[in-house]
Amino acid sequence: MEFSTMLGLLGDGLLLTTQIFFVTLIGSLPLGVVVALCRMSRFRVVSTIAKFYISILRGTPLMLQLMAIMFGPYYLFGLQMGSDWKYWACDIGFILNYAAYFGEIYRSGIQSIPRGQYEAANVLGYSRAQTFMKIVLPQVIKRILPAMGNEIITLVKDTSLAFVLGIAEMFSQAKALAAREVSMLPYAIAALIYWVFCLLIEFVLGKVEKKLDYYHA
């Protein structure tokens, strides 16, 4: 197989990898905020449900969660899902899993803000929503950025788990090419692409961190 053809197939896989990555972030970042707020809720039922959710999603393998979502509707309810269900199952599984991790990171950041800042905002006439959005959240983002960066980089590599659902992302393409060509070259190229992807994320996060330098803990 020509090298250009190999790159083309890996490029097709990279498109799916990138799609899984961005869909997961778009869904899990805001959902993580909801999870964190539920986890800190004064209502015991809400906080208990959030704790259980986080415990299950962080305490079981992501691969197992993907398979449960993929095959659960059929084995539990006898539902025949369409051919596109594997993509929906992949997106749902990744979003739910990463929301649990992001939720705990958000919670640690929110709880690290001194109580005096809430009291000062109250004196200035800020509502609870205004206090959270204008005072607390910008500081929380700066404090949690390193931890969030680690999870986001982990997500790049975790996208390879989509292969269990038959999704031809980049790792699946590399695996198929390596078997066909009896060569490690496809794996080496895929590893290089993953690495460059992570370097780009580190660059972007570094820029964001510099922009938030005016928020000092």
Short mmCIF file of C-alpha atoms in Angstrom, two decimals:
data_model
loop_
_atom_site.label_atom_id
_atom_site.label_comp_id
_atom_site.label_asym_id
_atom_site.label_seq_id
_atom_site.Cartn_x
_atom_site.Cartn_y
_atom_site.Cartn_z
CA MET A 1 0.00 0.00 0.00
CA GLU A 2 1.27 3.47 -0.89
CA PHE A 3 2.23 5.76 1.97
CA SER A 4 -0.21 8.43 0.79
CA THR A 5 -3.06 5.92 0.86
CA MET A 6 -2.12 4.91 4.39
CA LEU A 7 -2.12 8.56 5.49
CA GLY A 8 -5.50 9.05 3.86
CA LEU A 9 -7.04 6.17 5.79
CA LEU A 10 -5.51 7.40 9.04
CA GLY A 11 -6.80 10.88 8.20
CA ASP A 12 -10.32 9.50 7.85
CA GLY A 13 -9.94 7.92 11.28
CA LEU A 14 -8.60 11.19 12.67
CA LEU A 15 -11.78 12.96 11.58
CA LEU A 16 -13.86 10.57 13.70
CA THR A 17 -11.40 10.86 16.58
CA THR A 18 -11.67 14.66 16.43
CA GLN A 19 -15.46 14.47 16.26
CA ILE A 20 -15.64 12.26 19.36
CA PHE A 21 -13.24 14.61 21.15
CA PHE A 22 -15.17 17.82 20.49
CA VAL A 23 -18.63 16.32 20.99
CA THR A 24 -17.47 14.99 24.36
CA LEU A 25 -16.14 18.38 25.44
CA ILE A 26 -19.22 20.28 24.23
CA GLY A 27 -21.48 17.90 26.16
CA SER A 28 -19.45 17.10 29.27
CA LEU A 29 -18.08 20.53 30.22
CA PRO A 30 -21.52 22.11 30.93
CA LEU A 31 -22.92 18.83 32.26
CA GLY A 32 -19.99 18.69 34.68
CA VAL A 33 -21.11 22.02 36.17
CA VAL A 34 -24.58 20.57 36.77
CA VAL A 35 -23.06 17.46 38.36
CA ALA A 36 -20.87 19.60 40.65
CA LEU A 37 -23.79 21.77 41.76
CA CYS A 38 -25.94 18.69 42.40
CA ARG A 39 -23.07 17.13 44.35
CA MET A 40 -22.93 20.23 46.58
CA SER A 41 -26.70 20.56 46.88
CA ARG A 42 -28.22 21.05 50.34
CA PHE A 43 -30.93 18.57 49.37
CA ARG A 44 -29.71 15.17 50.51
CA VAL A 45 -31.58 13.26 47.80
CA VAL A 46 -30.00 15.34 45.02
CA SER A 47 -26.49 15.14 46.46
CA THR A 48 -26.83 11.39 47.06
CA ILE A 49 -27.90 10.78 43.47
CA ALA A 50 -24.95 12.87 42.26
CA LYS A 51 -22.54 10.94 44.49
CA PHE A 52 -23.89 7.63 43.16
CA TYR A 53 -23.59 8.84 39.57
CA ILE A 54 -19.99 9.94 40.08
CA SER A 55 -19.11 6.71 41.89
CA ILE A 56 -20.50 4.49 39.12
CA LEU A 57 -19.01 6.46 36.24
CA ARG A 58 -15.57 6.81 37.83
CA GLY A 59 -15.55 3.32 39.34
CA THR A 60 -16.21 1.29 36.19
CA PRO A 61 -14.20 1.11 32.94
CA LEU A 62 -15.24 3.48 30.17
CA MET A 63 -15.10 0.58 27.72
CA LEU A 64 -17.68 -1.30 29.79
CA GLN A 65 -19.91 1.77 29.95
CA LEU A 66 -19.80 2.15 26.17
CA MET A 67 -20.80 -1.47 25.69
CA ALA A 68 -23.61 -1.17 28.25
CA ILE A 69 -25.07 1.84 26.45
CA MET A 70 -24.62 0.18 23.06
CA PHE A 71 -26.25 -3.15 23.89
CA GLY A 72 -28.40 -2.21 26.90
CA PRO A 73 -31.50 -1.15 24.94
CA TYR A 74 -31.68 -4.55 23.23
CA TYR A 75 -30.87 -6.83 26.18
CA LEU A 76 -32.96 -4.87 28.70
CA PHE A 77 -35.93 -3.76 26.60
CA GLY A 78 -35.68 -5.74 23.37
CA LEU A 79 -35.28 -2.56 21.32
CA GLN A 80 -33.69 -2.80 17.90
CA MET A 81 -31.55 0.30 17.45
CA GLY A 82 -30.55 1.65 14.04
CA SER A 83 -27.14 1.42 12.42
CA ASP A 84 -26.28 4.94 13.63
CA TRP A 85 -26.88 4.01 17.26
CA LYS A 86 -23.21 3.12 17.77
CA TYR A 87 -22.28 6.76 17.19
CA TRP A 88 -24.96 7.99 19.59
CA ALA A 89 -23.91 5.37 22.16
CA CYS A 90 -20.30 6.49 21.82
CA ASP A 91 -21.14 10.17 22.31
CA ILE A 92 -23.47 9.48 25.25
CA GLY A 93 -20.96 7.20 26.95
CA PHE A 94 -18.06 9.63 26.65
CA ILE A 95 -20.13 12.63 27.74
CA LEU A 96 -21.55 10.90 30.82
CA ASN A 97 -18.15 9.53 31.83
CA TYR A 98 -16.22 12.78 31.47
CA ALA A 99 -18.99 14.84 33.10
CA ALA A 100 -18.41 12.80 36.27
CA TYR A 101 -14.69 13.62 36.28
CA PHE A 102 -15.19 17.26 35.33
CA GLY A 103 -17.90 17.57 37.99
CA GLU A 104 -15.48 16.62 40.76
CA ILE A 105 -12.84 18.99 39.38
CA TYR A 106 -15.38 21.83 39.29
CA ARG A 107 -16.48 21.00 42.84
CA SER A 108 -12.92 21.17 44.17
CA GLY A 109 -12.44 24.54 42.48
CA ILE A 110 -15.72 26.00 43.73
CA GLN A 111 -15.08 24.88 47.30
CA SER A 112 -11.59 26.43 47.22
CA ILE A 113 -13.02 29.96 46.86
CA PRO A 114 -12.91 31.79 50.24
CA ARG A 115 -16.31 32.34 51.85
CA GLY A 116 -15.49 36.04 52.23
CA GLN A 117 -15.84 36.58 48.50
CA TYR A 118 -19.43 35.37 48.56
CA GLU A 119 -20.15 37.69 51.51
CA ALA A 120 -18.54 40.66 49.75
CA ALA A 121 -20.61 40.00 46.63
CA ASN A 122 -23.74 39.86 48.75
CA VAL A 123 -22.91 43.24 50.31
CA LEU A 124 -22.47 44.69 46.80
CA GLY A 125 -25.96 43.50 45.88
CA TYR A 126 -25.01 40.62 43.58
CA SER A 127 -27.50 37.80 43.21
CA ARG A 128 -26.30 34.22 43.70
CA ALA A 129 -26.23 33.69 39.93
CA GLN A 130 -24.27 36.91 39.36
CA THR A 131 -21.83 36.01 42.12
CA PHE A 132 -21.20 32.61 40.59
CA MET A 133 -20.86 33.79 36.99
CA LYS A 134 -18.91 37.04 37.50
CA ILE A 135 -16.81 36.37 40.60
CA VAL A 136 -16.56 32.68 41.40
CA LEU A 137 -16.46 31.00 37.97
CA PRO A 138 -13.51 33.00 36.49
CA GLN A 139 -11.38 32.16 39.54
CA VAL A 140 -12.52 28.54 39.51
CA ILE A 141 -11.52 28.16 35.85
CA LYS A 142 -8.00 29.40 36.58
CA ARG A 143 -7.59 27.10 39.57
CA ILE A 144 -8.87 23.98 37.87
CA LEU A 145 -7.24 24.54 34.47
CA PRO A 146 -4.23 22.23 35.09
CA ALA A 147 -6.48 19.38 36.26
CA MET A 148 -8.90 19.99 33.40
CA GLY A 149 -5.99 19.98 30.98
CA ASN A 150 -4.91 16.55 32.19
CA GLU A 151 -8.42 15.15 31.66
CA ILE A 152 -8.74 16.75 28.22
CA ILE A 153 -5.43 15.23 27.12
CA THR A 154 -6.55 11.89 28.51
CA LEU A 155 -9.70 12.23 26.41
CA VAL A 156 -7.60 12.42 23.24
CA LYS A 157 -6.20 8.96 24.01
CA ASP A 158 -9.48 7.57 25.34
CA THR A 159 -11.15 8.18 21.97
CA SER A 160 -9.40 4.99 20.86
CA LEU A 161 -11.86 3.04 23.05
CA ALA A 162 -14.57 3.75 20.47
CA PHE A 163 -13.21 0.77 18.54
CA VAL A 164 -15.22 -1.57 20.81
CA LEU A 165 -18.39 -0.22 19.17
CA GLY A 166 -17.07 -0.79 15.66
CA ILE A 167 -16.29 2.88 15.06
CA ALA A 168 -13.36 3.30 12.68
CA GLU A 169 -11.54 6.07 14.53
CA MET A 170 -7.80 6.51 14.09
CA PHE A 171 -6.64 3.67 16.35
CA SER A 172 -8.99 1.23 14.59
CA GLN A 173 -7.64 2.32 11.22
CA ALA A 174 -4.06 1.94 12.43
CA LYS A 175 -4.83 -1.52 13.81
CA ALA A 176 -6.42 -2.65 10.53
CA LEU A 177 -3.55 -1.23 8.46
CA ALA A 178 -0.92 -2.84 10.69
CA ALA A 179 -2.59 -6.23 10.30
CA ARG A 180 -2.95 -5.82 6.53
CA GLU A 181 0.60 -4.59 5.93
CA VAL A 182 2.24 -6.68 8.69
CA SER A 183 4.00 -3.51 9.79
CA MET A 184 4.28 -1.32 12.86
CA LEU A 185 4.43 1.83 10.72
CA PRO A 186 0.68 2.61 10.98
CA TYR A 187 0.92 2.45 14.78
CA ALA A 188 3.96 4.75 14.74
CA ILE A 189 2.17 7.29 12.54
CA ALA A 190 -0.95 7.15 14.70
CA ALA A 191 1.17 7.67 17.83
CA LEU A 192 2.78 10.72 16.22
CA ILE A 193 -0.63 12.16 15.32
CA TYR A 194 -1.94 11.62 18.87
CA TRP A 195 1.17 13.34 20.23
CA VAL A 196 0.80 16.35 17.92
CA PHE A 197 -2.90 16.56 18.86
CA CYS A 198 -1.94 16.68 22.55
CA LEU A 199 0.75 19.31 21.87
CA LEU A 200 -1.86 21.53 20.21
CA ILE A 201 -4.14 21.17 23.23
CA GLU A 202 -1.28 22.02 25.59
CA PHE A 203 -0.55 25.12 23.48
CA VAL A 204 -4.17 26.27 23.59
CA LEU A 205 -4.48 25.65 27.33
CA GLY A 206 -1.24 27.57 27.88
CA LYS A 207 -2.69 30.55 26.04
CA VAL A 208 -5.88 30.37 28.10
CA GLU A 209 -3.88 30.19 31.33
CA LYS A 210 -1.93 33.32 30.39
CA LYS A 211 -5.17 35.19 29.67
CA LEU A 212 -6.40 34.30 33.16
CA ASP A 213 -3.21 35.45 34.91
CA TYR A 214 -5.02 38.50 36.30
CA TYR A 215 -7.06 36.19 38.55
CA HIS A 216 -4.75 35.55 41.45
CA ALA A 217 -5.67 32.97 44.08
#
